[in-house]
Short mmCIF file of C-alpha atoms in Angstrom, two decimals:
data_model
loop_
_atom_site.label_atom_id
_atom_site.label_comp_id
_atom_site.label_asym_id
_atom_site.label_seq_id
_atom_site.Cartn_x
_atom_site.Cartn_y
_atom_site.Cartn_z
CA MET A 1 -0.03 0.05 0.04
CA ASN A 2 2.82 2.36 0.84
CA LYS A 3 4.59 1.58 -2.38
CA VAL A 4 1.38 2.33 -4.37
CA SER A 5 0.95 5.65 -2.57
CA LEU A 6 4.52 6.58 -3.15
CA SER A 7 4.35 5.81 -6.82
CA MET A 8 1.13 7.84 -7.11
CA ALA A 9 2.74 10.69 -5.30
CA GLY A 10 5.83 10.53 -7.63
CA LYS A 11 3.51 10.45 -10.63
CA ARG A 12 1.73 13.57 -9.55
CA LYS A 13 4.91 15.30 -8.81
CA ARG A 14 6.14 14.52 -12.44
CA GLU A 15 2.87 15.82 -13.85
CA ALA A 16 3.17 18.97 -11.76
CA TYR A 17 6.66 19.55 -13.13
CA CYS A 18 5.41 19.02 -16.62
CA PHE A 19 2.88 21.86 -16.06
CA ILE A 20 5.52 24.16 -14.61
CA LEU A 21 8.24 23.46 -17.22
CA PRO A 22 6.78 25.59 -20.04
CA ALA A 23 6.36 28.72 -17.68
CA PHE A 24 9.80 28.05 -16.38
CA ILE A 25 11.33 27.92 -19.82
CA TYR A 26 9.40 31.11 -20.80
CA MET A 27 10.71 32.99 -17.80
CA ILE A 28 14.30 31.87 -18.48
CA LEU A 29 14.12 33.05 -22.16
CA VAL A 30 12.14 36.21 -21.66
CA LEU A 31 13.47 37.43 -18.27
CA GLY A 32 16.42 35.28 -17.26
CA TYR A 33 18.58 35.69 -20.43
CA PRO A 34 18.10 39.40 -20.90
CA LEU A 35 18.97 39.98 -17.13
CA VAL A 36 22.20 37.84 -17.39
CA TYR A 37 23.18 39.61 -20.66
CA ASN A 38 22.64 42.91 -19.08
CA VAL A 39 24.84 42.17 -16.15
CA VAL A 40 27.57 40.97 -18.56
CA LEU A 41 27.18 44.10 -20.65
CA SER A 42 27.57 46.35 -17.63
CA PHE A 43 31.03 44.90 -16.97
CA LYS A 44 32.26 45.70 -20.61
CA ASN A 45 32.95 48.69 -22.61
CA VAL A 46 30.38 48.46 -25.38
CA ASN A 47 29.43 51.45 -27.52
CA VAL A 48 28.38 52.33 -31.01
CA LYS A 49 32.01 52.31 -32.21
CA ASN A 50 33.01 48.70 -31.19
CA LEU A 51 29.51 47.12 -31.24
CA THR A 52 29.60 46.10 -34.94
CA LYS A 53 33.42 45.09 -34.79
CA GLY A 54 32.97 42.90 -31.66
CA GLY A 55 35.88 44.58 -30.03
CA SER A 56 34.21 45.10 -26.56
CA VAL A 57 36.68 44.93 -23.59
CA PHE A 58 35.98 43.72 -20.18
CA VAL A 59 36.42 46.60 -17.79
CA GLY A 60 35.05 45.11 -14.45
CA PHE A 61 33.49 47.70 -12.10
CA GLN A 62 34.86 50.69 -14.02
CA ASN A 63 31.38 51.56 -15.48
CA TYR A 64 30.02 51.70 -11.94
CA ILE A 65 32.87 53.72 -10.68
CA ASP A 66 32.43 56.22 -13.58
CA LEU A 67 28.70 56.48 -12.75
CA PHE A 68 29.11 57.28 -9.10
CA GLN A 69 31.71 59.90 -9.96
CA ASN A 70 29.45 61.54 -12.50
CA PRO A 71 27.50 64.45 -11.12
CA THR A 72 24.69 63.88 -13.56
CA PHE A 73 24.11 60.37 -12.28
CA LEU A 74 24.10 61.39 -8.71
CA LEU A 75 21.46 64.00 -9.62
CA VAL A 76 19.45 61.40 -11.44
CA LEU A 77 19.67 59.04 -8.45
CA LYS A 78 18.54 61.90 -6.16
CA ASN A 79 15.63 62.72 -8.52
CA THR A 80 14.54 59.12 -8.57
CA PHE A 81 14.29 58.99 -4.73
CA VAL A 82 12.73 62.40 -4.42
CA PHE A 83 10.10 61.54 -7.08
CA THR A 84 9.38 58.12 -5.46
CA ILE A 85 9.16 59.40 -1.85
CA ALA A 86 7.04 62.40 -2.81
CA CYS A 87 4.64 60.28 -4.85
CA LEU A 88 4.37 57.64 -2.10
CA VAL A 89 3.52 60.23 0.61
CA PHE A 90 0.77 62.07 -1.44
CA GLN A 91 -0.58 58.94 -3.04
CA PHE A 92 -0.79 56.87 0.17
CA THR A 93 -2.23 59.83 2.32
CA ILE A 94 -4.90 60.83 -0.22
CA GLY A 95 -5.60 57.35 -1.23
CA PHE A 96 -6.15 56.26 2.39
CA ALA A 97 -8.36 59.25 3.09
CA PHE A 98 -10.45 58.27 0.02
CA ALA A 99 -10.47 54.59 1.14
CA LEU A 100 -11.83 55.67 4.57
CA PHE A 101 -14.42 57.86 2.92
CA PHE A 102 -15.70 55.35 0.32
CA SER A 103 -15.79 52.45 2.87
CA GLN A 104 -18.76 54.22 4.34
CA LYS A 105 -22.10 53.23 2.89
CA PHE A 106 -23.85 56.02 1.02
CA LYS A 107 -25.87 56.19 -2.14
CA LEU A 108 -23.36 57.42 -4.70
CA SER A 109 -20.28 55.62 -3.26
CA GLY A 110 -19.99 53.07 -6.09
CA PRO A 111 -20.44 55.51 -9.08
CA ILE A 112 -18.05 58.14 -7.66
CA ARG A 113 -15.43 55.48 -6.79
CA GLY A 114 -15.76 54.20 -10.33
CA MET A 115 -15.14 57.61 -11.84
CA ILE A 116 -12.03 58.04 -9.73
CA LEU A 117 -10.71 54.76 -10.97
CA VAL A 118 -10.81 56.05 -14.62
CA SER A 119 -7.33 57.69 -14.22
CA TYR A 120 -5.81 54.44 -13.03
CA MET A 121 -7.26 52.48 -16.06
CA MET A 122 -5.79 54.90 -18.51
CA PRO A 123 -2.45 53.98 -20.21
CA MET A 124 0.54 55.86 -18.74
CA SER A 125 1.33 57.21 -22.27
CA VAL A 126 -2.13 58.82 -22.45
CA THR A 127 -1.58 60.22 -18.96
CA GLY A 128 1.79 61.64 -20.04
CA LEU A 129 0.32 63.41 -23.08
CA LEU A 130 -2.56 64.68 -20.91
CA GLY A 131 -0.13 66.11 -18.36
CA LYS A 132 1.97 67.71 -21.15
CA ASN A 133 -1.12 69.59 -22.30
CA ILE A 134 -2.35 70.42 -18.90
CA PHE A 135 0.97 71.85 -17.73
CA ALA A 136 1.84 73.66 -21.05
CA ASN A 137 2.46 77.37 -21.07
CA ALA A 138 -1.15 77.87 -22.38
CA GLY A 139 -2.50 74.76 -20.69
CA LEU A 140 -5.33 74.21 -18.29
CA ILE A 141 -3.42 75.08 -15.12
CA ASN A 142 -2.05 78.32 -16.28
CA ASP A 143 -5.50 79.23 -17.79
CA LEU A 144 -7.15 78.79 -14.35
CA LEU A 145 -4.41 80.71 -12.70
CA SER A 146 -4.70 83.66 -15.11
CA LYS A 147 -8.49 83.89 -14.32
CA ILE A 148 -7.72 84.63 -10.65
CA GLY A 149 -4.82 87.09 -11.58
CA ILE A 150 -1.84 84.82 -11.05
CA ALA A 151 0.74 84.42 -13.78
CA GLY A 152 1.46 80.68 -14.04
CA PRO A 153 5.02 79.47 -14.43
CA GLU A 154 6.40 77.57 -17.37
CA TRP A 155 5.89 74.31 -15.60
CA LEU A 156 7.71 71.82 -17.89
CA VAL A 157 10.63 74.13 -18.92
CA ASN A 158 11.49 75.38 -15.49
CA THR A 159 13.84 73.29 -13.37
CA SER A 160 11.99 74.24 -10.13
CA THR A 161 8.52 73.29 -11.28
CA SER A 162 8.97 70.43 -13.85
CA MET A 163 9.36 67.74 -11.08
CA ILE A 164 6.27 69.08 -9.36
CA ALA A 165 4.18 68.60 -12.62
CA VAL A 166 5.39 65.11 -13.04
CA ILE A 167 4.66 64.23 -9.41
CA ILE A 168 1.21 65.56 -9.70
CA MET A 169 0.34 63.60 -12.75
CA ASN A 170 1.87 60.35 -11.28
CA CYS A 171 -0.19 60.93 -8.10
CA TRP A 172 -3.29 61.28 -10.28
CA VAL A 173 -2.71 57.70 -11.44
CA GLY A 174 -1.45 56.37 -8.10
CA ILE A 175 -4.21 57.58 -5.74
CA PRO A 176 -6.94 55.35 -7.18
CA PHE A 177 -4.53 52.40 -7.00
CA ASN A 178 -3.87 53.05 -3.35
CA MET A 179 -7.51 53.60 -2.61
CA LEU A 180 -8.60 50.39 -4.35
CA LEU A 181 -6.18 48.29 -2.33
CA LEU A 182 -6.93 49.96 0.96
CA VAL A 183 -10.70 49.83 0.56
CA SER A 184 -10.34 46.11 0.14
CA GLY A 185 -8.29 45.92 3.42
CA LEU A 186 -10.88 48.09 5.18
CA THR A 187 -13.77 45.71 4.19
CA ASN A 188 -11.91 42.79 5.79
CA ILE A 189 -12.19 44.30 9.25
CA PRO A 190 -15.19 43.03 11.09
CA GLY A 191 -17.77 45.67 11.88
CA ASP A 192 -18.24 44.06 15.41
CA VAL A 193 -14.80 45.36 16.46
CA TYR A 194 -15.92 48.98 15.86
CA GLU A 195 -19.28 48.46 17.46
CA SER A 196 -17.57 47.13 20.64
CA ALA A 197 -15.19 50.08 20.76
CA SER A 198 -18.05 52.55 20.22
CA ILE A 199 -19.94 51.02 23.16
CA ASP A 200 -16.76 51.26 25.21
CA GLY A 201 -16.74 55.04 24.46
CA ALA A 202 -13.83 55.09 21.97
CA THR A 203 -13.67 58.14 19.88
CA TRP A 204 -13.14 58.15 16.00
CA MET A 205 -9.48 58.94 16.38
CA GLN A 206 -9.06 56.07 18.93
CA ARG A 207 -10.80 53.58 16.77
CA PHE A 208 -8.57 54.67 13.75
CA ARG A 209 -5.37 54.37 15.77
CA TYR A 210 -5.96 51.25 17.86
CA ILE A 211 -8.27 49.25 15.56
CA THR A 212 -7.98 50.40 11.88
CA LEU A 213 -4.16 50.85 11.54
CA PRO A 214 -3.14 47.68 13.48
CA LEU A 215 -5.53 45.42 11.54
CA MET A 216 -4.54 47.05 8.16
CA LYS A 217 -0.78 46.63 8.81
CA GLY A 218 -0.41 43.99 6.14
CA SER A 219 -2.45 45.94 3.53
CA ILE A 220 -0.58 49.10 4.20
CA LEU A 221 2.75 47.46 3.87
CA SER A 222 1.78 45.91 0.62
CA VAL A 223 0.54 49.12 -0.82
CA LEU A 224 3.75 51.01 0.15
CA MET A 225 6.03 48.32 -1.18
CA LEU A 226 4.11 48.00 -4.60
CA GLY A 227 3.84 51.65 -4.80
CA PHE A 228 7.63 52.05 -4.29
CA ILE A 229 8.40 49.46 -6.95
CA TYR A 230 5.93 50.86 -9.57
CA THR A 231 7.07 54.47 -8.93
CA PHE A 232 10.85 53.93 -8.71
CA ARG A 233 10.99 52.26 -12.08
CA ALA A 234 8.99 55.06 -13.70
CA PHE A 235 9.88 55.78 -17.32
CA ASP A 236 7.03 56.53 -19.69
CA LEU A 237 5.53 59.47 -17.79
CA MET A 238 8.79 61.30 -17.58
CA TYR A 239 9.86 60.51 -21.04
CA ILE A 240 6.58 61.76 -22.58
CA MET A 241 6.06 64.86 -20.42
CA THR A 242 9.74 66.27 -20.07
CA ALA A 243 12.04 63.67 -21.62
CA GLY A 244 14.15 64.04 -18.45
CA GLY A 245 14.56 67.78 -18.89
CA PRO A 246 15.12 70.63 -18.37
CA LEU A 247 18.77 70.12 -17.45
CA ASN A 248 18.17 66.54 -16.11
CA SER A 249 15.80 68.02 -13.50
CA THR A 250 13.27 65.24 -14.07
CA ASP A 251 15.66 62.46 -15.24
CA VAL A 252 15.25 59.24 -13.25
CA LEU A 253 17.14 56.01 -13.49
CA GLY A 254 14.85 54.55 -16.16
CA THR A 255 14.99 57.60 -18.51
CA TYR A 256 18.75 58.13 -17.97
CA SER A 257 19.42 54.44 -18.84
CA TYR A 258 17.47 54.85 -21.93
CA THR A 259 19.28 58.08 -22.81
CA LEU A 260 22.69 56.47 -22.37
CA SER A 261 21.79 53.39 -24.33
CA PHE A 262 19.80 54.71 -27.37
CA THR A 263 20.71 58.39 -27.54
CA GLN A 264 24.35 58.51 -26.58
CA PHE A 265 24.93 54.87 -27.66
CA GLU A 266 26.91 54.02 -24.48
CA PHE A 267 25.37 50.64 -24.01
CA SER A 268 27.48 49.42 -21.09
CA LYS A 269 26.95 52.48 -19.09
CA GLY A 270 23.20 52.35 -19.73
CA SER A 271 23.17 48.69 -18.62
CA ALA A 272 25.09 49.71 -15.46
CA VAL A 273 22.42 52.32 -14.68
CA ALA A 274 19.72 49.58 -15.33
CA MET A 275 21.62 47.34 -12.81
CA VAL A 276 21.63 50.07 -10.15
CA LEU A 277 17.87 50.33 -10.64
CA PHE A 278 17.54 46.53 -10.41
CA ALA A 279 19.72 46.43 -7.28
CA CYS A 280 17.55 49.12 -5.47
CA LEU A 281 14.30 47.29 -6.32
CA PHE A 282 15.98 43.89 -5.35
CA ILE A 283 16.93 45.34 -1.91
CA VAL A 284 13.35 46.71 -1.44
CA GLY A 285 12.00 43.30 -2.40
CA LEU A 286 14.10 41.51 0.12
CA PHE A 287 13.12 43.87 2.85
CA TYR A 288 9.47 43.37 2.03
CA LEU A 289 9.97 39.64 2.16
CA ARG A 290 11.59 39.91 5.49
CA LEU A 291 8.83 42.06 6.85
CA LEU A 292 6.25 39.47 5.52
CA SER A 293 8.12 36.65 7.28
CA LYS A 294 8.09 38.49 10.54
CA GLU A 295 4.29 39.00 10.13
CA ASP A 296 3.84 35.31 9.47
CA ASP A 297 5.98 34.40 12.60
#
């Protein structure tokens, strides 16, 4: 009997591997090979001059050393963190406020929430074009400011306002995403807990602090980590609205890697920037998994 059960278990395991194998091969070809090739490329000196001749030279960590000694790269790295942190703060705060509001039952809750989600469902390229028109010199924002007697700045060509414009448009997309995930977390909190707290005389703020936040810790952590990953690797919004300008004021790691690789044709340096981006996201992913393991314990 034991031998029969063991043979059946072995057969099921082989069948499971057969189902997994196509997806595994696909992941290796589509994700694994480009990643490994990019790592190798970042340790070489490959540019438009020696690409066709095949005369690339292995230079080790020299590309990374050159990057971290380059003031432009340091500015780009700073821009990436500023953009990500600013977007996370506004997206999460406003999204959480919307989630608390729409978790209440009232007549137009569903339709209004659906209208807010329209911005999240739009492609980022469309959002970028919309933002480019809204923040143009003769765009919607400056037109509204002129009606109240304020001369609007040149948002997208001014180094002090271009990042603000990009952050606003990214938050316009990110707020519904945060709201959607946080609303689902709020609905999982039993209503009996709030009723018991109200009977005990707890105020709204006390219920929020001692019930809502602790019970939504997992959802909040997931929203913040996913928001960081999606925002940190931003590319299309910046590229369409400002192309990284003016004077690299909105350049982030994604756009800078693209510029080095496909505008300046410094393929190895572009790969090195991409690996820095990957390393940052990998560290954040490990941190997230560590926090999840602590939650499970």
